[in-house]
Coordinates of C-alpha atoms and ligand atoms in Angstrom, one line a residue:
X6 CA 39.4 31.7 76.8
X7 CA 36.1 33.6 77.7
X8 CA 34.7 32.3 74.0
X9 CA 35.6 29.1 72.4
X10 CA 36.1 29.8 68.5
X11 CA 34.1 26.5 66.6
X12 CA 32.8 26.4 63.1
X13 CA 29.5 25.3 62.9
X14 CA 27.7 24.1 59.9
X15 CA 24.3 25.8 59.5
X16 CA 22.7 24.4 56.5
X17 CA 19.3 23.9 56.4
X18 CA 19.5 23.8 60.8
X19 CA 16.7 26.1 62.1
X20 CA 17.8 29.6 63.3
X21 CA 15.4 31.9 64.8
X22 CA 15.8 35.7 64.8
X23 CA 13.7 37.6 67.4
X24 CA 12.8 41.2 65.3
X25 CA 11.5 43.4 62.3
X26 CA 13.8 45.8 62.1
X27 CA 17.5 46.4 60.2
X28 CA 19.2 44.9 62.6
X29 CA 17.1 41.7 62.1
X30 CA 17.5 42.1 58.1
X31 CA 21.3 42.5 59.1
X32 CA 21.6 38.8 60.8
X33 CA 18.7 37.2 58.4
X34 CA 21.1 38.4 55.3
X35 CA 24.5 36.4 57.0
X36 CA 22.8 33.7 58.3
X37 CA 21.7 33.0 54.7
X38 CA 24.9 33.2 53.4
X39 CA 25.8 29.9 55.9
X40 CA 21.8 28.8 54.3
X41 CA 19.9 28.6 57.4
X42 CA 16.7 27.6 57.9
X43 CA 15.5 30.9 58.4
X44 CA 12.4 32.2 60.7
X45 CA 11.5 35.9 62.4
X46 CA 9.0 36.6 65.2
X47 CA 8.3 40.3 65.4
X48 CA 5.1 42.1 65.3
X49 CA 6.0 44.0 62.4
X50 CA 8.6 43.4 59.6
X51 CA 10.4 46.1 57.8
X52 CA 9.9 46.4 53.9
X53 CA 13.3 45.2 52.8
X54 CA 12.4 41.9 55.3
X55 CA 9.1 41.5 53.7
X56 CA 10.6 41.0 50.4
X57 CA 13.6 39.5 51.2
X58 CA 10.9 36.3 52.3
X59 CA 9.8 36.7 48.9
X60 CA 13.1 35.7 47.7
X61 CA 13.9 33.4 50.0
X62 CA 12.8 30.5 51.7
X63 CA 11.9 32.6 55.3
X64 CA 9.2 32.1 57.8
X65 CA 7.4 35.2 59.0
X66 CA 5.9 35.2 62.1
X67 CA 4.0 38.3 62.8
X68 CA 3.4 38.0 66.8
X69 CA 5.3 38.9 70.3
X70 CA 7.8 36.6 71.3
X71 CA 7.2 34.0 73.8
X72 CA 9.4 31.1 75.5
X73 CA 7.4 28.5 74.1
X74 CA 8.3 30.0 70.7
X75 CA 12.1 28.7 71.0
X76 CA 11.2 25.2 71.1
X77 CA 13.5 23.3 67.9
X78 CA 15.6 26.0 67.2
X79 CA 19.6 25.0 67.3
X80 CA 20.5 28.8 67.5
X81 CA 18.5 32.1 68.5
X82 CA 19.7 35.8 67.9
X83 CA 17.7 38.8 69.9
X84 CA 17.4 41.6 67.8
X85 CA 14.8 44.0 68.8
X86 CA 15.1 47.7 70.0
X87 CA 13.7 47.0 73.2
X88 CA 15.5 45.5 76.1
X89 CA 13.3 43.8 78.1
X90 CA 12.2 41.5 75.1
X91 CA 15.9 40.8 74.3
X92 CA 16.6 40.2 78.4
X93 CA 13.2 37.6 78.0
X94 CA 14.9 35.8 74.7
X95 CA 18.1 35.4 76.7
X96 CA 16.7 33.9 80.1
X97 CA 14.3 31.8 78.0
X98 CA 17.2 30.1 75.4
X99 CA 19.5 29.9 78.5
X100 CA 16.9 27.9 80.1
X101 CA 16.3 25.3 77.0
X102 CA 19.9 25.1 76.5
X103 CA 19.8 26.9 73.1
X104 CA 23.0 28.9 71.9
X105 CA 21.7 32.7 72.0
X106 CA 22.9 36.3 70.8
X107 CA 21.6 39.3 71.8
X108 CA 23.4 42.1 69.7
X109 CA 25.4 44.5 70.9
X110 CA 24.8 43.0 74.1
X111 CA 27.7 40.8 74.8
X112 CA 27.4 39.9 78.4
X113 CA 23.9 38.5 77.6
X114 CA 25.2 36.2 74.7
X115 CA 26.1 32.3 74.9
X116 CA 27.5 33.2 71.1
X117 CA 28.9 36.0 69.6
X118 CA 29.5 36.7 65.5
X119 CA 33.7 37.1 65.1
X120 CA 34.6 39.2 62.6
X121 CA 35.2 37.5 59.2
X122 CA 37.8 36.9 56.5
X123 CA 36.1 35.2 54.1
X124 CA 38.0 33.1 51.3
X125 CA 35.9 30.2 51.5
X126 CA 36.1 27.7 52.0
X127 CA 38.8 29.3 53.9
X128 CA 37.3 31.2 56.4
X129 CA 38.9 33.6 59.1
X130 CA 37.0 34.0 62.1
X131 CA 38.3 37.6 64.8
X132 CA 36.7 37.8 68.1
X133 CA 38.2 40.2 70.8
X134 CA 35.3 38.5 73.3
X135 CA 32.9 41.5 72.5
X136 CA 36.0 44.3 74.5
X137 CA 37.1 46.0 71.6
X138 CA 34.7 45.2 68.0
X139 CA 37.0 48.3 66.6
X140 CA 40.5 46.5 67.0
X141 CA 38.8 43.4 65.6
X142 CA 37.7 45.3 62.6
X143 CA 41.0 46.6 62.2
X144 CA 42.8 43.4 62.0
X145 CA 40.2 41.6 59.6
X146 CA 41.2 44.7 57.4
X147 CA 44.7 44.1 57.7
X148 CA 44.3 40.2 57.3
X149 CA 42.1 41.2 53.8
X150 CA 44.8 42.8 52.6
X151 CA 47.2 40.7 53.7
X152 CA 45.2 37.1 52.1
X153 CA 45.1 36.6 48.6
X154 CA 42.0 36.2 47.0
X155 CA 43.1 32.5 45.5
X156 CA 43.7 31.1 48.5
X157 CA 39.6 30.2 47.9
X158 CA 40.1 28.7 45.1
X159 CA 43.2 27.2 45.6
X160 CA 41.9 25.7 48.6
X161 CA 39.5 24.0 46.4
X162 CA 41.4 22.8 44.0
X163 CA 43.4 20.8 46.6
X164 CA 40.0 19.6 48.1
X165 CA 39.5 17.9 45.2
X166 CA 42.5 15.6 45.3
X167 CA 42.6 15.1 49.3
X168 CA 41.4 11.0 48.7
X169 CA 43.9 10.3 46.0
X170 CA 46.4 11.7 47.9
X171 CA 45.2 10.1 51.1
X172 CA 44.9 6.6 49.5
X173 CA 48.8 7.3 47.6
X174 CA 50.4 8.4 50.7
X175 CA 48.9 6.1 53.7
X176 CA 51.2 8.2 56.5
X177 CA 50.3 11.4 57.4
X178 CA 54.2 12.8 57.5
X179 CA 54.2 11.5 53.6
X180 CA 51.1 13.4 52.7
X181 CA 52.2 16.7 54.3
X182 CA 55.6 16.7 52.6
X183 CA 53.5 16.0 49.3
X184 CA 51.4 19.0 50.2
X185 CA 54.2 21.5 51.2
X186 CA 55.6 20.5 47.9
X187 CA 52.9 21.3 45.5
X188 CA 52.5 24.8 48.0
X189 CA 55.7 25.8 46.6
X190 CA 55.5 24.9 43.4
X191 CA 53.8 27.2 40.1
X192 CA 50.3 25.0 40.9
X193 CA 49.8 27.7 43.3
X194 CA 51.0 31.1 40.4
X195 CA 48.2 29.1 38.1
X196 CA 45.8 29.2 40.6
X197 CA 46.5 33.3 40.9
X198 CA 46.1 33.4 37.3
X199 CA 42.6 32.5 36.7
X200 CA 44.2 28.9 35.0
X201 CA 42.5 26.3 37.4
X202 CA 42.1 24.0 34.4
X203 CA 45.8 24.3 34.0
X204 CA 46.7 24.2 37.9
X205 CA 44.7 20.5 38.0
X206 CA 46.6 18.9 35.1
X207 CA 50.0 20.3 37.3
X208 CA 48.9 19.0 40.4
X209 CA 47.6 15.0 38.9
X210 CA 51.2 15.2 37.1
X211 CA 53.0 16.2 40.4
X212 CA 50.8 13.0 41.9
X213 CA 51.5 11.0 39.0
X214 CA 55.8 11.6 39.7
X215 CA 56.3 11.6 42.8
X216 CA 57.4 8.0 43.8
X217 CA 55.2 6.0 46.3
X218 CA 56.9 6.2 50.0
X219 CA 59.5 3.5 51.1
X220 CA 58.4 0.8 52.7
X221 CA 60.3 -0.4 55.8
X222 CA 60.1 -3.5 58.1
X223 CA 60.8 -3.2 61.7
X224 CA 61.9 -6.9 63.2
X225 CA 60.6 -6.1 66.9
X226 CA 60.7 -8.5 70.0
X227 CA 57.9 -8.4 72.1
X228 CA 59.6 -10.0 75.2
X229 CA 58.1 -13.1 76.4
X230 CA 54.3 -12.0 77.2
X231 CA 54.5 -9.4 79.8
X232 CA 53.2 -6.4 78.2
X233 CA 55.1 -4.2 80.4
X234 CA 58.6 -5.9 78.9
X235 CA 57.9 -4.2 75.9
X236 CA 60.7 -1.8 74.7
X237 CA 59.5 2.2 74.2
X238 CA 61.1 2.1 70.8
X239 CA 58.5 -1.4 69.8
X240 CA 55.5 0.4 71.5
X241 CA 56.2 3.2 69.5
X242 CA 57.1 1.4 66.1
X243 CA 54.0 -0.6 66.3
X244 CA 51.6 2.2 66.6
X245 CA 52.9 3.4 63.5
X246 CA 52.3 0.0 61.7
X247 CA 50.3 -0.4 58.5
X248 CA 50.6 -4.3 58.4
X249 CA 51.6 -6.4 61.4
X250 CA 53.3 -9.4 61.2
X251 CA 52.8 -11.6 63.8
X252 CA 53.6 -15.6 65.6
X253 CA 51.9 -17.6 68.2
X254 CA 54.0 -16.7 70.9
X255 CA 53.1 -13.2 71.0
X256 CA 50.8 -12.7 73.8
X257 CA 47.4 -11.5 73.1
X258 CA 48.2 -8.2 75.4
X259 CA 51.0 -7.2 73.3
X260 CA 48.7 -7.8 69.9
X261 CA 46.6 -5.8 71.8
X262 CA 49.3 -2.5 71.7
X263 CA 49.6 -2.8 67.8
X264 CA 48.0 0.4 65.9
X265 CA 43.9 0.0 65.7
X266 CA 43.4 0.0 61.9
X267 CA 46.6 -2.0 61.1
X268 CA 46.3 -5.3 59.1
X269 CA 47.4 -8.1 60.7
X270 CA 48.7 -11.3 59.3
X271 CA 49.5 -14.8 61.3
X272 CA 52.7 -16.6 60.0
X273 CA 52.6 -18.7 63.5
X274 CA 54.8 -21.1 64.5
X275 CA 54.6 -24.1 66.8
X276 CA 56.5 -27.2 67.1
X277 CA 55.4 -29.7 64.4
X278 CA 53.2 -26.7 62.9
X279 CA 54.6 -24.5 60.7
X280 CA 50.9 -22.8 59.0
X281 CA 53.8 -20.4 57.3
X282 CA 57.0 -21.6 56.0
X283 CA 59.8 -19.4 56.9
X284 CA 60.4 -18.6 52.9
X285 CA 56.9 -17.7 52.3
X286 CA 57.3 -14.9 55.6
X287 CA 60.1 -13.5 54.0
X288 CA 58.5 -12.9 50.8
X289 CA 55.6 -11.5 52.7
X290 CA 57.7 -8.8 54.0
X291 CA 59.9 -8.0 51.2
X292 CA 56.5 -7.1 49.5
X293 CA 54.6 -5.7 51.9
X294 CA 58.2 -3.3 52.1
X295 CA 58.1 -3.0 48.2
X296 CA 54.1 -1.8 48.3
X297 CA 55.7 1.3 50.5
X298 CA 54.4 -0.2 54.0
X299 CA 55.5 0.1 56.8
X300 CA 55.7 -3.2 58.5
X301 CA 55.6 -4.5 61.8
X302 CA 57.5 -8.4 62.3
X303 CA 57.2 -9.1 65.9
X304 CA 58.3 -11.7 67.9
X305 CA 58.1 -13.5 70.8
X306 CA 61.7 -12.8 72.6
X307 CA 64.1 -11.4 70.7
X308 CA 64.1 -11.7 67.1
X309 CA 68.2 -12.6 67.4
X310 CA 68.1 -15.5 69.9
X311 CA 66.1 -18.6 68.3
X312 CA 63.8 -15.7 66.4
X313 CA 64.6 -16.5 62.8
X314 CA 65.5 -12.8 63.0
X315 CA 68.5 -12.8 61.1
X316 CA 67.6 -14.6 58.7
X317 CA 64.5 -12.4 57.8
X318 CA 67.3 -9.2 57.4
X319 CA 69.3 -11.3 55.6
X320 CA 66.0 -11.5 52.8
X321 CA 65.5 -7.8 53.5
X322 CA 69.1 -6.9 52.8
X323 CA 69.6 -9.1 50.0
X324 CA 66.1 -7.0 48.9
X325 CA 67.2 -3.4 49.8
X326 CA 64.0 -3.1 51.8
X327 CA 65.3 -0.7 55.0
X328 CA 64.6 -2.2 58.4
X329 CA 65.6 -1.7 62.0
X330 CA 66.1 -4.5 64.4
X331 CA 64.5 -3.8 67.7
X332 CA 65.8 -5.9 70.7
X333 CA 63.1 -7.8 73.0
X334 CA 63.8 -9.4 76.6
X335 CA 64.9 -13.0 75.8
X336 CA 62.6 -15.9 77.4
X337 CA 65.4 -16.7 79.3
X338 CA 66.1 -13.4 80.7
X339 CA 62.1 -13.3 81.7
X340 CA 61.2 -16.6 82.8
X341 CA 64.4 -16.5 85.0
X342 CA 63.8 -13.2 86.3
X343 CA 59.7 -13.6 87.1
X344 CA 60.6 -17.5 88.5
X345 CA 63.3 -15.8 91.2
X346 CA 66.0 -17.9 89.2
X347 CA 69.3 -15.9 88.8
X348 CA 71.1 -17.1 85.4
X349 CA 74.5 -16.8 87.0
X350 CA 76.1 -16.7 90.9
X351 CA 79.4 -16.6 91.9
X352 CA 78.6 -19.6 94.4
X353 CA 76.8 -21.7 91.3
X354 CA 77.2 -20.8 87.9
X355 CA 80.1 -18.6 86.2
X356 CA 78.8 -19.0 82.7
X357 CA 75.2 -19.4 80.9
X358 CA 74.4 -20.7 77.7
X359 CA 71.4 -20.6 75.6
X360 CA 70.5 -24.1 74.1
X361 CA 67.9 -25.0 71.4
X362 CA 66.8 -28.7 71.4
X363 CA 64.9 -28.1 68.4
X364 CA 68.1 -28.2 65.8
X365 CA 67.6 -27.6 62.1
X366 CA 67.2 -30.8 60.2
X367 CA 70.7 -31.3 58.6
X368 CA 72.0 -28.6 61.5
X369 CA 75.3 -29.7 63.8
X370 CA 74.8 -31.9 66.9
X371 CA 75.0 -30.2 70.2
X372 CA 78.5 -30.0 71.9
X373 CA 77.3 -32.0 74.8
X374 CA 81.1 -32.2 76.2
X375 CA 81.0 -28.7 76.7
X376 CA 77.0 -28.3 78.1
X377 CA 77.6 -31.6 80.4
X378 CA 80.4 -29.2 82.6
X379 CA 79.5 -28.1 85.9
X380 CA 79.3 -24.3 87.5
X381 CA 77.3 -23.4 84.1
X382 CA 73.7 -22.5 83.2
X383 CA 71.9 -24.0 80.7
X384 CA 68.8 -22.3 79.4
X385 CA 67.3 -24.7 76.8
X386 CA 64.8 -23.2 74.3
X387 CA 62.2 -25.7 72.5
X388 CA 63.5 -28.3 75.0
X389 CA 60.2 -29.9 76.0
X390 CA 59.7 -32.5 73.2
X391 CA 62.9 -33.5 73.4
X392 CA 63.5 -33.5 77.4
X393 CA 64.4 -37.2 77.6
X394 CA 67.1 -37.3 74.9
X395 CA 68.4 -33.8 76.5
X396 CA 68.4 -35.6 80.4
X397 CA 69.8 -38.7 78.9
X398 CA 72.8 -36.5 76.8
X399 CA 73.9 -34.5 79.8
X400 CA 74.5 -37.2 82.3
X401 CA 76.0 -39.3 79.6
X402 CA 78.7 -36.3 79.2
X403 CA 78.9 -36.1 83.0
X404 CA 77.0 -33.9 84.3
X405 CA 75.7 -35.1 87.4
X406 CA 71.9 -36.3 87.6
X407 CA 71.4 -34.5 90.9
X408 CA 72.1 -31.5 89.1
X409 CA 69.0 -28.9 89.7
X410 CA 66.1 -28.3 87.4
X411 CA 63.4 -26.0 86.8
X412 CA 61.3 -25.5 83.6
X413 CA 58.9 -21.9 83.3
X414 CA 55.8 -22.4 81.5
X415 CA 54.1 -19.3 80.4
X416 CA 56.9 -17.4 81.8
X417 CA 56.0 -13.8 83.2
X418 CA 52.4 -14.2 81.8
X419 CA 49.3 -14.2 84.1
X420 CA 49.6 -18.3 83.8
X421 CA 53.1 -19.0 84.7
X422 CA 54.2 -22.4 85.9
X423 CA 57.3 -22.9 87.6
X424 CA 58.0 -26.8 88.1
X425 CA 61.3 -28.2 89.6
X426 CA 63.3 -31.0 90.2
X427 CA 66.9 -32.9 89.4
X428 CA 68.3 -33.4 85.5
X429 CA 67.3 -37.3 86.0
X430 CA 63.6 -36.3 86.7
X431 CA 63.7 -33.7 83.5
X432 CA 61.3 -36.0 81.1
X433 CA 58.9 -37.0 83.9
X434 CA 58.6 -33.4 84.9
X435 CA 57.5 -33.1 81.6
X436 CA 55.0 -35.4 81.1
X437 CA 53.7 -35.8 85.2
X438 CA 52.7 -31.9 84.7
X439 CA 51.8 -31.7 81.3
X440 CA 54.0 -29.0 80.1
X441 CA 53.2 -27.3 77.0
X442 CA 54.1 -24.9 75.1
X443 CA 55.9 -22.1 75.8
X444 CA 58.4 -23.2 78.6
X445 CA 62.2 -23.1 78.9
X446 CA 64.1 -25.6 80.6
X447 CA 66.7 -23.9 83.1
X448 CA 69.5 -26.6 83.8
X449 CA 72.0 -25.5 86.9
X450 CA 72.5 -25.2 90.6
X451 CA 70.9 -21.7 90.4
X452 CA 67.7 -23.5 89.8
X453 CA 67.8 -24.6 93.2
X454 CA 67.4 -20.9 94.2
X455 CA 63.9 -20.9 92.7
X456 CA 62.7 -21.6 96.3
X457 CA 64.4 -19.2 97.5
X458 CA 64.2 -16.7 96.1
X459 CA 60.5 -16.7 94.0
X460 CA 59.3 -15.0 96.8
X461 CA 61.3 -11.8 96.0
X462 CA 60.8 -12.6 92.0
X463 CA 57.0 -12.7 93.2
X464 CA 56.4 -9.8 95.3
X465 CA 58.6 -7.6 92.6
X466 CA 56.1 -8.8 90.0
X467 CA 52.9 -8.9 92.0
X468 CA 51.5 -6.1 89.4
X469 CA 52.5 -8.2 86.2
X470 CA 51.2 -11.8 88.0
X471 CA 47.8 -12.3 88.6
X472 CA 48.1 -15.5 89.7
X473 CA 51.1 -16.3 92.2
X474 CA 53.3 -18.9 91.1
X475 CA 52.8 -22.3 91.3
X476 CA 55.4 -24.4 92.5
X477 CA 55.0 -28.2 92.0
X478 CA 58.0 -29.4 93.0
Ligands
LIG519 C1 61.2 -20.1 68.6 S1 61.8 -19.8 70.3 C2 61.7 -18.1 70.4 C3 62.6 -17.5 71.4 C4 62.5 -16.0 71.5 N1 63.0 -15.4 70.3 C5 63.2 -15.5 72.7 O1 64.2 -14.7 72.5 O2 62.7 -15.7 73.8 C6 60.5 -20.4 71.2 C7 60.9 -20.9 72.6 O3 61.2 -19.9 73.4 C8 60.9 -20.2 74.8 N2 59.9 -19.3 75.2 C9 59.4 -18.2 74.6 N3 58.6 -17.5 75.4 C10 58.4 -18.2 76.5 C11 57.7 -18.0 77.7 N4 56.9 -16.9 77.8 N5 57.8 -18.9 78.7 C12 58.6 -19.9 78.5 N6 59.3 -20.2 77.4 C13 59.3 -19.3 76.4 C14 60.3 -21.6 74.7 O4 61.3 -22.5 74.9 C15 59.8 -21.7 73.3 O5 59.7 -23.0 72.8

């Protein structure tokens, strides 16, 4: 693209026109039109000049042009009969950076003036790059005939309700299919008619009717801190967030990824610390829904394994508010992975099973029969706290107290913390390293493997681990 087609805004910005003559009288007249701050240099001025700087605010500057003459001018335009002054107007803008034309010269010019529709504030600007002015001219007459003359005002008109219609309709895809609507509708035939008074009244009714945009809540897992665990499909739903809703355990990277301008709101949970209650975040989104957001609840995890998730689409159900359920890698899955830790092997463990040791108040009792039996993994979530009665359970149900043990801290974040052991050393793992919170207690032969095999985990994750891991055991 030899030019690049920009609209500028000219008001009031100085313009400077080097001539006297018609061709001079023939820029000063359209770069009033854009109200420029008009001045000419030229020895002489022609009559119809002269007075039109009686009219109009215009300086005249009755001398030959010199370089030092350009200084403050945004724009310059050469338009004298001779050449060699229009050559010296062209080296001397180029030189001070100024945007110059020098009519009917086009190889000389840093700007050139496109032919114009004009319906403004619609405008329609032709340039064929200064080859062929005639075919140019020939389209803009076709385009006149072609462009109704109340696109102008209709344009206008629509101007005038862009911030209601931005504030209704908070999601650009709402606000165009509100706009394509009143295009097709009689607002438009009004408009044609002369009856803008009439046209406004239609267009506040069709603002005033059309119902506000459906909310919808999207329950995402974020995985357990890694931002590169993040699902496509959560990336992409929480860039189009209007309200996040957000816990503790999602890592500051990830809140990092939400959409800039969304508002964000902490119903975190810890152990012992619920700032939220779990009824209160479930009314918060069911409203936030009803208000037409769209609303971001994302989790540490995934929102269906010890994420509340399903309760919270249970309330949205119950509700009618539409939501999607977006899965996130389970701590489990990531702290095992990232800590070299395989959940199952066909030499140690056949089976895995995700525990909680954090049970609902008036919830059922473990089945310790069936978690004390060998060859199986046990991946206990919110374990920590309750590590001693969890040891002492096991090996009362017969699982052996040599059994390996490891417990992730911080899994696959930059401060992970692999500790390891046997099930009888489980609580004073706990409380000789000082484990907080987040870590998941893997129980099993496979947590002997850590060893092993954290080498591979480590080197496969070098990019997502500052830090290498650091193994106390
Ligand atoms: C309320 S549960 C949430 C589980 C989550 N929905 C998931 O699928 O991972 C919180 C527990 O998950 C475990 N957890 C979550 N993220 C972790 C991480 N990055 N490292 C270690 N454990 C984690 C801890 O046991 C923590 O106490």
């Amino acid at each position: 693209m030899q030019y690049f087609p920009i609209f500028t805004k000219l008001d009031n910005k100085p313009v400077l026109i080097v001539g006297g003559g018609e061709v001079a009288l023939r820029k000063a007249t359209a770069m009033l039109k854009a109200s420029a701050k008009l001045t000419l240099i030229a020895p002489e001025f022609c009559t119809q000049l002269e007075s039109l700087a009686q009219a109009q605010e215009i300086t005249l500057i009755r001398a030959e042009f010199n370089a030092e003459q350009l200084k403050g001018f945004m724009l310059v335009i050469a338009a004298t009969d001779s050449e060699t002054v229009n050559a010296q107007v062209q080296t001397a803008a180029d030189e001070q950076n100024i945007f110059v034309n020098v009519v009917d010269d086009q190889p000389k010019c840093s700007f050139i003036f496109p032919s114009i529709v004009d319906r403004s504030p619609v405008t329609i600007a032709i340039s064929s790059a200064g080859t062929a002015p005639v075919l140019a001219r020939r389209l803009r007459e076709k385009l006149e005939t072609l462009i109704p003359q109340h696109i102008g005002p209709l344009a206008n008109l629509v101007g005038r309700f862009r911030s209601q219609v931005k504030q209704r309709f908070s999601h650009f895809a709402d606000r165009r299919q509100f706009w394509e609507q009143v295009f097709d509708s009689n607002v438009v035939s009004e408009v044609q008619k002369g009856n803008e008074e009439q046209a406004y009244t239609q267009l506040q009714q069709m603002l005033n009717d059309t119902p506000a945009p459906k909310g919808e809540v999207y329950v995402i897992g974020a995985g357990p801190g890694d931002p590169e665990l993040l699902t496509l499909k959560a990336l992409q739903l929480m860039q189009q967030a209007d309200v996040v809703v957000y816990d503790y355990l999602v890592s500051d990277e990830i809140m990092e990824l939400v959409r800039r301008d969304a508002d964000l709101i902490c119903v975190g949970k810890r152990a012992g610390d619920h700032s939220v209650p779990q009824e209160r975040t479930n009314e918060i989104l069911v409203e936030l829904a009803q208000q037409g957001k769209k609303v971001c609840r994302i989790k540490g995890g995934d929102p269906f394994i010890y994420g509340r998730g399903g309760e919270e689409a249970q309330v949205l159900a119950e509700h009618g508010v539409s939501y999607q359920i977006v899965p996130g890698i389970t701590a489990a899955a990531g702290c095992s992975a990232y800590a070299g830790i395989p959940l199952t092997h066909r030499d140690h463990a056949q089976s895995i099973q995700f525990v909680t040791g954090h049970c609902k108040k008036d919830g059922q009792e473990l089945d310790w029969q069936s978690l004390a039996k060998p060859n199986q993994t046990l991946a206990i979530y919110m374990g920590v706290m309750k590590s001693p009665d969890i040891k002492a359970q096991l090996i009362d149900h017969g699982r052996s107290p040599t059994t390996p043990v490891a417990i992730v801290e911080n899994g696959t974040r930059k401060e992970q913390r692999v500790v390891t052991g046997t099930l009888a050393q489980l609580d004073e793992l706990v409380t000789q390293h000082n484990i907080q919170s987040p870590a998941l207690l893997i129980v099993g032969e496979v947590a002997s493997l850590h060893r092993q095999l954290a080498w591979f985990g480590n080197t496969a994750q070098t990019s997502s681990l500052a830090q290498p891991l650091t193994d106390v055991a």
